[in-house]
mmCIF file of C-alpha atoms in Angstrom:
data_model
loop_
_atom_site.group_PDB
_atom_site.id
_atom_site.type_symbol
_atom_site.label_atom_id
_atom_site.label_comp_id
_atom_site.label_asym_id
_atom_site.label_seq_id
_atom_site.Cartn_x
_atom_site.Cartn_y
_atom_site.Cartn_z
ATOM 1 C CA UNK A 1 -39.108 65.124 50.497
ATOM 2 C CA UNK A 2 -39.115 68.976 51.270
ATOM 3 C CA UNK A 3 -42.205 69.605 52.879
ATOM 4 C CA UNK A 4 -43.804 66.736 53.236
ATOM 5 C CA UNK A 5 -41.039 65.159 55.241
ATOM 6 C CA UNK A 6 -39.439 61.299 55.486
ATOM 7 C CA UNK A 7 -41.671 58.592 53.654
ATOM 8 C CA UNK A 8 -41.809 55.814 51.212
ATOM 9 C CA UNK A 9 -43.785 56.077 47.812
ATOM 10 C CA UNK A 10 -46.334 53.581 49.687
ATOM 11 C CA UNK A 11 -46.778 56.211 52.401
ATOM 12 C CA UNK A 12 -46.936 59.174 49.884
ATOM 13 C CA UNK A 13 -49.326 57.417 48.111
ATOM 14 C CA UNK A 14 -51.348 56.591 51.332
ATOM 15 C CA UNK A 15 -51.050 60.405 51.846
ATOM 16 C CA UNK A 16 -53.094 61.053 48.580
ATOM 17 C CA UNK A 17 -55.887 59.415 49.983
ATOM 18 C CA UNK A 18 -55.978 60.844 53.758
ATOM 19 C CA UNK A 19 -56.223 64.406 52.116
ATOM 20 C CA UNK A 20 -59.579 63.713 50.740
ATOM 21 C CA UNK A 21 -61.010 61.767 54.275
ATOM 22 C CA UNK A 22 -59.870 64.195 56.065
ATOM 23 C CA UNK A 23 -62.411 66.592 57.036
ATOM 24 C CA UNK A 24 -59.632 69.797 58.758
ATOM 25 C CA UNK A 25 -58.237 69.811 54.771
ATOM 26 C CA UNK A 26 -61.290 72.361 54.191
ATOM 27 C CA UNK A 27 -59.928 74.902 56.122
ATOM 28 C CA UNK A 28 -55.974 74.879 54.874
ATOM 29 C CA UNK A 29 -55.475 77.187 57.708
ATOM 30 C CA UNK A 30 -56.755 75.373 60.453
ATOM 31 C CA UNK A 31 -55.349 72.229 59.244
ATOM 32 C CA UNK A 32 -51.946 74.000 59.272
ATOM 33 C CA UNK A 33 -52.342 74.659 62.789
ATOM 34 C CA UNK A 34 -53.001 71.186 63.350
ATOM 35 C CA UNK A 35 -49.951 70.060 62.181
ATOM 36 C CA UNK A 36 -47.850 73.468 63.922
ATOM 37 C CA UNK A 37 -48.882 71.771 66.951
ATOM 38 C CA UNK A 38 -48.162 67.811 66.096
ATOM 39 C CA UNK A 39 -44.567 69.082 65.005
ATOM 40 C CA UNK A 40 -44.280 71.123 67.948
ATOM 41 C CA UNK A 41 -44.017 67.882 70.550
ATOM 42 C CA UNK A 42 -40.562 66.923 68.729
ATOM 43 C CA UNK A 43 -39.297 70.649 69.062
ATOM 44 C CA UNK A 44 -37.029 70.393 71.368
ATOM 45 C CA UNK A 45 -35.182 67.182 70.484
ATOM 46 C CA UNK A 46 -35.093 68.153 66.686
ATOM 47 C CA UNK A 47 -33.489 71.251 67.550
ATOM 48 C CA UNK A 48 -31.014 69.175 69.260
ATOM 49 C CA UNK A 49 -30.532 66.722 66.918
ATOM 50 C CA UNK A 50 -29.727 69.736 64.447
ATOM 51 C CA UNK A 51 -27.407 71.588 66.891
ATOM 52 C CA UNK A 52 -25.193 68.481 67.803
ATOM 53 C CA UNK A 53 -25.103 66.146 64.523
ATOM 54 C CA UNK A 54 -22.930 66.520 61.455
ATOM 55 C CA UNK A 55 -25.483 64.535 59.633
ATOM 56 C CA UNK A 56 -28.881 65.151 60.878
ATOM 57 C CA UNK A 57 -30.086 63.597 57.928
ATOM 58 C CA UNK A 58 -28.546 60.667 57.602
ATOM 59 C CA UNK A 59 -29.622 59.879 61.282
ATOM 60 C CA UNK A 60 -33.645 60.651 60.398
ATOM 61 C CA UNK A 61 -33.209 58.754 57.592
ATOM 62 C CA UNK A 62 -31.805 55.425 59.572
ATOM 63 C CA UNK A 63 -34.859 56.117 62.122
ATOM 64 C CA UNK A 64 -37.318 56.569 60.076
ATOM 65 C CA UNK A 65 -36.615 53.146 58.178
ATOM 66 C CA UNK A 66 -36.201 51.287 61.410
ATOM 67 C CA UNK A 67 -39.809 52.894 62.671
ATOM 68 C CA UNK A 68 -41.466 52.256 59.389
ATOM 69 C CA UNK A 69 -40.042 48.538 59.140
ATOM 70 C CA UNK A 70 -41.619 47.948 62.814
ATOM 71 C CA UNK A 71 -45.019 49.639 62.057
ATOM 72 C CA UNK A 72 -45.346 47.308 58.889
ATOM 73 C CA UNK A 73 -44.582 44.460 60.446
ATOM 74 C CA UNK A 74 -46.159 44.782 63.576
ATOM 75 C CA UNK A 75 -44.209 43.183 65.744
ATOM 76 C CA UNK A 76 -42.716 42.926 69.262
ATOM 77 C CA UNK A 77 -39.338 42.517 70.285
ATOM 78 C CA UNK A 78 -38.306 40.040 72.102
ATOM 79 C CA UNK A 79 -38.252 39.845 76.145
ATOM 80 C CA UNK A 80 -34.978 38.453 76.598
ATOM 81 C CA UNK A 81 -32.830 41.098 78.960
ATOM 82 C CA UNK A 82 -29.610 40.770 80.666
ATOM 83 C CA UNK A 83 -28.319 42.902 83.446
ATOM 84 C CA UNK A 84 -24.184 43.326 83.050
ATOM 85 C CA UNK A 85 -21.820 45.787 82.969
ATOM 86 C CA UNK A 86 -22.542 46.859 78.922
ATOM 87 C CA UNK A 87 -25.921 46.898 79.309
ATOM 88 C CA UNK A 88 -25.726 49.624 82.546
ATOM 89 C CA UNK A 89 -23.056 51.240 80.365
ATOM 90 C CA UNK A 90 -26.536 51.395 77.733
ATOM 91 C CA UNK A 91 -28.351 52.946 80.730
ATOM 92 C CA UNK A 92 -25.707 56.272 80.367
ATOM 93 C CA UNK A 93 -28.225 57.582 78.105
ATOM 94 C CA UNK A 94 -30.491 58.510 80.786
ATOM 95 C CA UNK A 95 -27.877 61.223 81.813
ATOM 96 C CA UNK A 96 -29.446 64.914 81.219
ATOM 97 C CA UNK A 97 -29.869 67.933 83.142
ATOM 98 C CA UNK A 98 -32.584 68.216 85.572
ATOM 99 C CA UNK A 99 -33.964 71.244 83.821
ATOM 100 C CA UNK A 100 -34.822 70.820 80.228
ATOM 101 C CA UNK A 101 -34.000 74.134 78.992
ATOM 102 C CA UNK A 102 -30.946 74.177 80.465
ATOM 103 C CA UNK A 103 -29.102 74.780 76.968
ATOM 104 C CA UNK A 104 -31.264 77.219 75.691
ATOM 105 C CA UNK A 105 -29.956 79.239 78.732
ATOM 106 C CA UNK A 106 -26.486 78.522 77.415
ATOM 107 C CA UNK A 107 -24.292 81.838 76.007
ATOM 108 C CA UNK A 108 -22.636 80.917 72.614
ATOM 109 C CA UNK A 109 -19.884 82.460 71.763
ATOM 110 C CA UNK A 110 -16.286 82.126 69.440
ATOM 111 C CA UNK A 111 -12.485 82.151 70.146
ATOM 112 C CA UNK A 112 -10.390 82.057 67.811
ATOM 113 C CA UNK A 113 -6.602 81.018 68.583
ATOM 114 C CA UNK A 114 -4.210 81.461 66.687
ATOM 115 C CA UNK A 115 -3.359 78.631 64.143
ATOM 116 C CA UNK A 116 -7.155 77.556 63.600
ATOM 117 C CA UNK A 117 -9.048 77.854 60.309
ATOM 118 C CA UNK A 118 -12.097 79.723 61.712
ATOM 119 C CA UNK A 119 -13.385 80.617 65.058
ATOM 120 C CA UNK A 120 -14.928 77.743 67.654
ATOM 121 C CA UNK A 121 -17.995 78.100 69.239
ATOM 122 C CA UNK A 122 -18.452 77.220 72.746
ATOM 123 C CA UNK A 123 -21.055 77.458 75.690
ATOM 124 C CA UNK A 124 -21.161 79.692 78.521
ATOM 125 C CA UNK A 125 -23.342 79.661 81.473
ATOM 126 C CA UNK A 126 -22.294 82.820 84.025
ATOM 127 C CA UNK A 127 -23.050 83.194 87.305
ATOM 128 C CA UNK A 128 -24.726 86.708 87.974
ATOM 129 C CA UNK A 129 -21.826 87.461 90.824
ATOM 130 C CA UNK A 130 -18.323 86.946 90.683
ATOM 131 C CA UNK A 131 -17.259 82.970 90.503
ATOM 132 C CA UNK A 132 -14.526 80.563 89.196
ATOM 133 C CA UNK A 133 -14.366 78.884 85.765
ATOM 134 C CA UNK A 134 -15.048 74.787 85.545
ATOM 135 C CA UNK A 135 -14.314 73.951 82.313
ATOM 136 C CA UNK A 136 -16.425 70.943 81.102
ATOM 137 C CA UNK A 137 -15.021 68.638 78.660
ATOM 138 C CA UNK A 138 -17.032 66.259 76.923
ATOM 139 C CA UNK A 139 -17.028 62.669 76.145
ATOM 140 C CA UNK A 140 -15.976 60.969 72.794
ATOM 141 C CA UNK A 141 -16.949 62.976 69.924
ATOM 142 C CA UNK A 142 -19.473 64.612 72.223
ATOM 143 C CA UNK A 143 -20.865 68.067 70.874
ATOM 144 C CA UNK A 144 -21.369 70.761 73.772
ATOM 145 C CA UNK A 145 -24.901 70.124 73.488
ATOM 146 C CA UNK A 146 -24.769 66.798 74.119
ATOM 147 C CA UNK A 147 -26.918 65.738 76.943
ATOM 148 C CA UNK A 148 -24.413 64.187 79.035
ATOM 149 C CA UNK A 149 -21.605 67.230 78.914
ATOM 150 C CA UNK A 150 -25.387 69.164 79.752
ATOM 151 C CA UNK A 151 -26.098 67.450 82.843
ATOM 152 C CA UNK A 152 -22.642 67.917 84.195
ATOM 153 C CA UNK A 153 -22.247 71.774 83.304
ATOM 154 C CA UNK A 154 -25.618 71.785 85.406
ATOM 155 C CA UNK A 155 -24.071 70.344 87.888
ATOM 156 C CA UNK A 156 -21.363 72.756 87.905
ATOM 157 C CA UNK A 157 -23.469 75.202 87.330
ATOM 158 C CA UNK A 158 -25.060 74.879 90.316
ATOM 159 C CA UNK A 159 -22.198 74.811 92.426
ATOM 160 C CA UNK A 160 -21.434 77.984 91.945
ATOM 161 C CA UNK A 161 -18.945 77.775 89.022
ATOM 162 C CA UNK A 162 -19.217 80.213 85.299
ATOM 163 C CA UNK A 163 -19.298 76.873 83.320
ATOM 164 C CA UNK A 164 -17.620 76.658 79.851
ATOM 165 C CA UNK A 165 -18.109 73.798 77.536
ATOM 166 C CA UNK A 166 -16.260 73.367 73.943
ATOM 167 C CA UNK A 167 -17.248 70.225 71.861
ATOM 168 C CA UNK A 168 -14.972 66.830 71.959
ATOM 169 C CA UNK A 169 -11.697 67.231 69.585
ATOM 170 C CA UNK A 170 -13.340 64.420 67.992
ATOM 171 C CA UNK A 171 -16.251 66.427 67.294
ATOM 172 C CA UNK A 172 -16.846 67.763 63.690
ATOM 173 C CA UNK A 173 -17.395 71.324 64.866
ATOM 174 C CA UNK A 174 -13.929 71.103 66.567
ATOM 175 C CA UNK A 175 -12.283 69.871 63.789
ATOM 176 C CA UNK A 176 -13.672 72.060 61.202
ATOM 177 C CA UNK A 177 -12.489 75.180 63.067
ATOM 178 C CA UNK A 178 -8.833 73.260 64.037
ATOM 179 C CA UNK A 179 -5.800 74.383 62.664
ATOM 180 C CA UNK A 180 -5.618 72.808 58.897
ATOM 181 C CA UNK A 181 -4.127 69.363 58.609
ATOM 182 C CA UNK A 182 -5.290 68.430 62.164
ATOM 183 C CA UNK A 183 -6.600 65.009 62.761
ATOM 184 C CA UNK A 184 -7.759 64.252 66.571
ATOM 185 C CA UNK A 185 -6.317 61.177 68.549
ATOM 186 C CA UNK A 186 -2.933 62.050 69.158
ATOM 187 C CA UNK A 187 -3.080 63.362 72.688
ATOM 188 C CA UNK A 188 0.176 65.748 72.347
ATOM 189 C CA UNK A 189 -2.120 67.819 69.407
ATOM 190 C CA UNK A 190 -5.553 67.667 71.678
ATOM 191 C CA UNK A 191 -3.943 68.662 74.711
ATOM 192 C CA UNK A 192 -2.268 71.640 73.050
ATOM 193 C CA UNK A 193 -5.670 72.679 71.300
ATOM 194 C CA UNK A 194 -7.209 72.696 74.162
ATOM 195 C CA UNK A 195 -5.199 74.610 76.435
ATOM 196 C CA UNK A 196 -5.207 77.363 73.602
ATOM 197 C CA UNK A 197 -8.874 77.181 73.532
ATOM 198 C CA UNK A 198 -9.451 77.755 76.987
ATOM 199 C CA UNK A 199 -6.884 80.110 77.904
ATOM 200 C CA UNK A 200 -8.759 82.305 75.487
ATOM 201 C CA UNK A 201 -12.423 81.715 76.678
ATOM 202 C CA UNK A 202 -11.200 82.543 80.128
ATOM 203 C CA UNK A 203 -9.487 85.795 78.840
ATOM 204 C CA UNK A 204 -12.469 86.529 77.195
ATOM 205 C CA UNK A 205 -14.891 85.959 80.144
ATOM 206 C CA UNK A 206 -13.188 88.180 82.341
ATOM 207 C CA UNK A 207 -13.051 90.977 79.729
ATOM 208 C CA UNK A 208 -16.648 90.503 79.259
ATOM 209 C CA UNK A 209 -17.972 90.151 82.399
ATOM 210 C CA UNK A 210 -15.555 93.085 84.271
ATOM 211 C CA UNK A 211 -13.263 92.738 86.880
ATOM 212 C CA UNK A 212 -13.785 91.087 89.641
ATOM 213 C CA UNK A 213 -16.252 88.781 87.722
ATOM 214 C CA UNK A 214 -13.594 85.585 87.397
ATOM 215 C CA UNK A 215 -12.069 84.703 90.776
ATOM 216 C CA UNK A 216 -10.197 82.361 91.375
ATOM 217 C CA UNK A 217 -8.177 79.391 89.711
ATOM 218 C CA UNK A 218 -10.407 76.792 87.024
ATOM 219 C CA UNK A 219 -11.819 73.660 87.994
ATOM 220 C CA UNK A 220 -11.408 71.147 84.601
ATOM 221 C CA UNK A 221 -14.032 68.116 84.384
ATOM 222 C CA UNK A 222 -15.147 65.602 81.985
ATOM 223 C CA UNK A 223 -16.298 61.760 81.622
ATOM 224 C CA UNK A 224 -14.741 59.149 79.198
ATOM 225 C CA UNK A 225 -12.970 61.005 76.727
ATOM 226 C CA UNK A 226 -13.115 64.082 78.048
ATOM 227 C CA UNK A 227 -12.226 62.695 81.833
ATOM 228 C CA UNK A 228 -8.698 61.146 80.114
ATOM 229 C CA UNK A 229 -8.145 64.659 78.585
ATOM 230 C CA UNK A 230 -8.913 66.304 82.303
ATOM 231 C CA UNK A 231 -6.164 63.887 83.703
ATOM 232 C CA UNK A 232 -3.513 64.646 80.785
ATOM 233 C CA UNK A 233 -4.355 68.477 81.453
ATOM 234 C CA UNK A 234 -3.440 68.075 85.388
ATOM 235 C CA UNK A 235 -0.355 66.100 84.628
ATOM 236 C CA UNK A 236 0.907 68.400 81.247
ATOM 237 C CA UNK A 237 0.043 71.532 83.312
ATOM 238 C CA UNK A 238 2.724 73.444 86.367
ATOM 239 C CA UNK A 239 1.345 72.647 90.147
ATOM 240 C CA UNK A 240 -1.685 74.877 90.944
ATOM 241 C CA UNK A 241 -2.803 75.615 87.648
ATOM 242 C CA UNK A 242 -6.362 73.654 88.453
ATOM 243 C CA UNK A 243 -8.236 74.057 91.839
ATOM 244 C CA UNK A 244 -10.210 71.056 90.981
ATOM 245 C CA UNK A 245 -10.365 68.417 88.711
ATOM 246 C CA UNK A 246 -13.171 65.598 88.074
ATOM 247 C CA UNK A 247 -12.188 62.989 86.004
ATOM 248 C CA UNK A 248 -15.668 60.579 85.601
ATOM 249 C CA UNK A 249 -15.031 56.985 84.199
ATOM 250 C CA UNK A 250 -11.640 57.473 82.096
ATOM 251 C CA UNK A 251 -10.377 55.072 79.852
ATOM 252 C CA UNK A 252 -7.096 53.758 81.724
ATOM 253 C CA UNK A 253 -5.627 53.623 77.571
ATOM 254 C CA UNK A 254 -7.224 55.217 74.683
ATOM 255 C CA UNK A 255 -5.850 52.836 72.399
ATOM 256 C CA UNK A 256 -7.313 50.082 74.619
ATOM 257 C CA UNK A 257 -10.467 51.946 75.057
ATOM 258 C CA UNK A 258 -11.272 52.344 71.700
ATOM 259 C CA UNK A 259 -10.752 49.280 70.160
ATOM 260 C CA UNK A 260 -12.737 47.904 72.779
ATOM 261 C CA UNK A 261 -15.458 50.060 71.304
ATOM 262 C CA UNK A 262 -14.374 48.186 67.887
ATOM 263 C CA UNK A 263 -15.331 44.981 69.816
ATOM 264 C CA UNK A 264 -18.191 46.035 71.483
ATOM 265 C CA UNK A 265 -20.055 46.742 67.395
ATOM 266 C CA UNK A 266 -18.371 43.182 66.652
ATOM 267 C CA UNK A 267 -19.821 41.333 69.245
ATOM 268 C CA UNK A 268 -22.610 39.823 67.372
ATOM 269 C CA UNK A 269 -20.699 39.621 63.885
ATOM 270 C CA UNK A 270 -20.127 36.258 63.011
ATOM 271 C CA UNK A 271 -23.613 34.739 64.289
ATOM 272 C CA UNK A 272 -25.833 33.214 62.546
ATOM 273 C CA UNK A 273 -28.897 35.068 63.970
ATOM 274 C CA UNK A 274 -26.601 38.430 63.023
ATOM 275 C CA UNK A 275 -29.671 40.077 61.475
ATOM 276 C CA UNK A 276 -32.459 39.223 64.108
ATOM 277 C CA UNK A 277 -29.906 40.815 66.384
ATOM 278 C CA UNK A 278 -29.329 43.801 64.929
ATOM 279 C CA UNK A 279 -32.878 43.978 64.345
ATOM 280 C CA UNK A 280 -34.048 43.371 68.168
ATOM 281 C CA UNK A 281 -31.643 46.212 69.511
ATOM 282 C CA UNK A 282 -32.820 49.022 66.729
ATOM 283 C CA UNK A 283 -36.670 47.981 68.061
ATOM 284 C CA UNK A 284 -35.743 47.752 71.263
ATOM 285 C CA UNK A 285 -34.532 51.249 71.159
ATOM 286 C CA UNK A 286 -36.816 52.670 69.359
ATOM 287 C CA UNK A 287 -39.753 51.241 71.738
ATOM 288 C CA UNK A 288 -37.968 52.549 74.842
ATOM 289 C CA UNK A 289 -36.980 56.236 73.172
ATOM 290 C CA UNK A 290 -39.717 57.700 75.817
ATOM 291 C CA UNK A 291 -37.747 55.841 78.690
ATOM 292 C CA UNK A 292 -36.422 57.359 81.963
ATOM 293 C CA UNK A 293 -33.975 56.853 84.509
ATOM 294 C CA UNK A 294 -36.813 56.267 86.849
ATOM 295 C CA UNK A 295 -38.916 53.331 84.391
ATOM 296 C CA UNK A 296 -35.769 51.871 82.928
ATOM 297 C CA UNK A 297 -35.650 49.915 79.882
ATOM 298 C CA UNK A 298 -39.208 48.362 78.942
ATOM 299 C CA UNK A 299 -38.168 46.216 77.383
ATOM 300 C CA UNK A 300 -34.747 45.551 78.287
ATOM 301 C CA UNK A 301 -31.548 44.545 76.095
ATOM 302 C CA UNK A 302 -29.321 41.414 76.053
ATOM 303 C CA UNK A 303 -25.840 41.900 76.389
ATOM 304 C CA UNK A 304 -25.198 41.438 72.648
ATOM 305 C CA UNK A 305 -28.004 43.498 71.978
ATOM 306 C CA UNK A 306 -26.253 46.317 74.138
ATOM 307 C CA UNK A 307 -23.177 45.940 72.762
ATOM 308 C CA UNK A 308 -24.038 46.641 68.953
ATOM 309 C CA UNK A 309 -26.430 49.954 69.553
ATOM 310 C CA UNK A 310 -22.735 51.151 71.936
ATOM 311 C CA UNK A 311 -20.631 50.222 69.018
ATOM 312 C CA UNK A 312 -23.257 51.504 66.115
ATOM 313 C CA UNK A 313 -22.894 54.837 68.311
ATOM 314 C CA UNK A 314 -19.508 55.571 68.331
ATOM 315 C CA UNK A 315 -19.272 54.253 64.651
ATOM 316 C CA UNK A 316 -21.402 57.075 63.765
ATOM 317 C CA UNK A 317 -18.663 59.309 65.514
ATOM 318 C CA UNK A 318 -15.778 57.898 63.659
ATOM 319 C CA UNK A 319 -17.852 58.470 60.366
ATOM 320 C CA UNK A 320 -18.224 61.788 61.153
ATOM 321 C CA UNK A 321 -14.473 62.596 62.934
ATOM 322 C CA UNK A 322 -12.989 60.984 59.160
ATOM 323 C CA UNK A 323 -15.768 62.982 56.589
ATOM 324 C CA UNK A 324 -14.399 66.131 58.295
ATOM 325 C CA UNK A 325 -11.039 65.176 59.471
ATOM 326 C CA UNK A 326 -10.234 64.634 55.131
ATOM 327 C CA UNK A 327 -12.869 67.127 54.147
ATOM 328 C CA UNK A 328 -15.017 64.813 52.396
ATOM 329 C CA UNK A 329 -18.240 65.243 50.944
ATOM 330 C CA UNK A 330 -20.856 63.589 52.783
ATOM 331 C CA UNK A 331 -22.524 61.066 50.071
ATOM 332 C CA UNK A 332 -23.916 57.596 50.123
ATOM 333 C CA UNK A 333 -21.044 56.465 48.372
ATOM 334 C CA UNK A 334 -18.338 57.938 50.413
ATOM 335 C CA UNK A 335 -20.512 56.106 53.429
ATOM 336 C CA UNK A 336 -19.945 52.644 51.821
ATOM 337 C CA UNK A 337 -16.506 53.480 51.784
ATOM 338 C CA UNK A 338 -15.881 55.192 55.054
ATOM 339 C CA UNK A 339 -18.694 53.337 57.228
ATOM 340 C CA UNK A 340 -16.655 49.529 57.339
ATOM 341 C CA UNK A 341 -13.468 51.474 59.227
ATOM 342 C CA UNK A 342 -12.638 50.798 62.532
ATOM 343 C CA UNK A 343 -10.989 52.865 64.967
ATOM 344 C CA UNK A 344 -7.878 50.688 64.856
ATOM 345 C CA UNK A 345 -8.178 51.621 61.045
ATOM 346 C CA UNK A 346 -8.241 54.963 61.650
ATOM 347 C CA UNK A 347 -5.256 55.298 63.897
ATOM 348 C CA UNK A 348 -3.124 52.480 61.745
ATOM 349 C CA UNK A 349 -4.282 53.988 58.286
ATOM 350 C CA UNK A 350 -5.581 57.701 59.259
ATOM 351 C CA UNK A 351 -3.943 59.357 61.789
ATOM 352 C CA UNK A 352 -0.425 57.603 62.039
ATOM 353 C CA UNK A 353 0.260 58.435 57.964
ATOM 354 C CA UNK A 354 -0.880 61.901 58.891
ATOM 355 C CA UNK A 355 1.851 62.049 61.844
ATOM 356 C CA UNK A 356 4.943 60.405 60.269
ATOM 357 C CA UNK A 357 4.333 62.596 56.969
#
């Protein structure tokens, strides 16, 4: 509810009552303070979560119910953890810069190339002498904002480079400003986008900055995704064009990739304990939400457990890649209908239709 935020009509009820026990309610003022400053923890990842979802609702709204079904039951997840290669993949999540304001520091600014709808916003962190460009490319529907495509423009960053970050072609704010009709997947289309987009942020650095400012030939970098689009921009690019190129943890085959991101959410379907699994991994996460690279997961996950909350990710993704890939209004209904499609789906009965039309 506006105002009064997420809640059930047993915890607005509840509400009722704790405005007449508590005392700070006297002085409206002073009790708005109090609650300035209990919001004010959560600043900086709701401001995130706003900058970098399509659907910041939606995801509060599948939090909250997971918290609230754990604080009324009261209970503790089970202690059963496995250590293989999907449950390090899990660990990924711990990747963030080492400074925490590191994207408020972030320059935003808009290119607009021609073909697309509206003009793309993208991040810019300059160096205060003259450097070369690294252009960061982020993983599977990863906005620029996202903590991983963060910690490596730090990185960057710190070596020296004016770093410049656009969100994943899978991302909705790519694909609302793409040219009209585009649909992300087919690597031909992303490649091209991309090279328009950052031959212009480059020409636009340099005329910002002054001469002398850019020096130098770009360095190109990314991880998953954005890693296979850094190799496909080497090899669909004339010798020389990169000085360096980082390509972390690429898919060897999208195709393969993804549907084995399809398998990963399908792992546990099909078991009779289906529900007490899915359960486990939402508590799981939402008891280790405070967790850092240097504690680890307390508790840990299972492998199945892993599996579903990397799967449930990227499903969100695909949601939100379709809703604005076919303009669709974002409703529960259209979720039903949209939420049970796969990424195989979407290339078999999305994309491909769209390409052969």
């Amino acid at each position: 509810m506006p105002l009064a935020g997420a809640g059930s009509t047993r915890d607005y009820l509840g509400r009722v009552g704790d405005v007449f026990m508590d005392p700070a309610t006297l002085t409206p003022a002073g009790k708005a303070a109090m609650e300035f400053n209990t919001q004010s923890f959560d600043a900086r990842s709701l401001r995130q979560i706003l900058q970098t979802e399509y659907d910041a609702y939606a995801l509060k709204k599948l939090y909250y119910t997971q918290e609230r079904a754990l604080a009324q039951a009261d209970v503790t997840a089970p202690v059963e953890a496995d250590d293989t290669a999907v449950t390090q993949t899990l660990e990924t999540m711990f990747g963030q810069p080492v400074d925490p304001d590191f994207a408020l520091r972030a320059a935003v600014r808009q290119v607009h190339p021609a073909g697309f709808r509206k003009p793309l916003s993208y991040s810019l962190w300059a160096q205060d002498s003259p450097a070369p460009v690294a252009f960061v490319l982020s993983g599977l529907g990863g906005h620029r904002h996202s903590t991983r495509a963060l910690a490596l423009a730090e990185m960057a960053h710190l070596e020296g480079y004016h770093v410049i970050c656009f969100s994943n072609n899978l991302n909705w704010e790519f694909i609302q400003a793409a040219p009209a009709g585009f649909l992300p997947g087919y690597v031909n289309d992303d490649i091209k986008l991309i090279k328009q987009l950052h031959t212009a942020a480059a020409a636009q650095l340099a005329a910002t900055l002054g001469a002398g400012q850019v020096v130098g030939k770009p360095a190109v970098m990314g991880f998953s995704m954005g890693a296979w689009y850094t190799l496909n921009l080497c090899a669909t690019s004339p010798a020389g064009t990169y000085s360096k190129a980082l390509s972390i943890n690429p898919p060897l085959d999208l195709t393969y990739g993804l549907k084995a991101l399809d398998r990963l959410y399908r792992a546990p379907a099909g078991r009779d304990d289906l529900a007490a699994v899915q359960a486990s991994a939402l508590t799981k996460l939402l008891m280790n939400q405070n967790a850092t690279a240097q504690t680890g997961f307390q508790p840990g996950f299972t492998d199945l457990e892993a599996s579903y909350l990397i799967g449930l990710s990227y499903r969100f993704t695909l949601r939100n890649t379709i809703l604005t890939g076919l303009d669709l209004k974002r409703s529960r209904g259209v979720y039903r209908r949209v939420d049970p499609l796969s990424y195989e789906d979407y290339y078999d009965h999305i994309l491909r239709p769209r390409l052969l039309a």
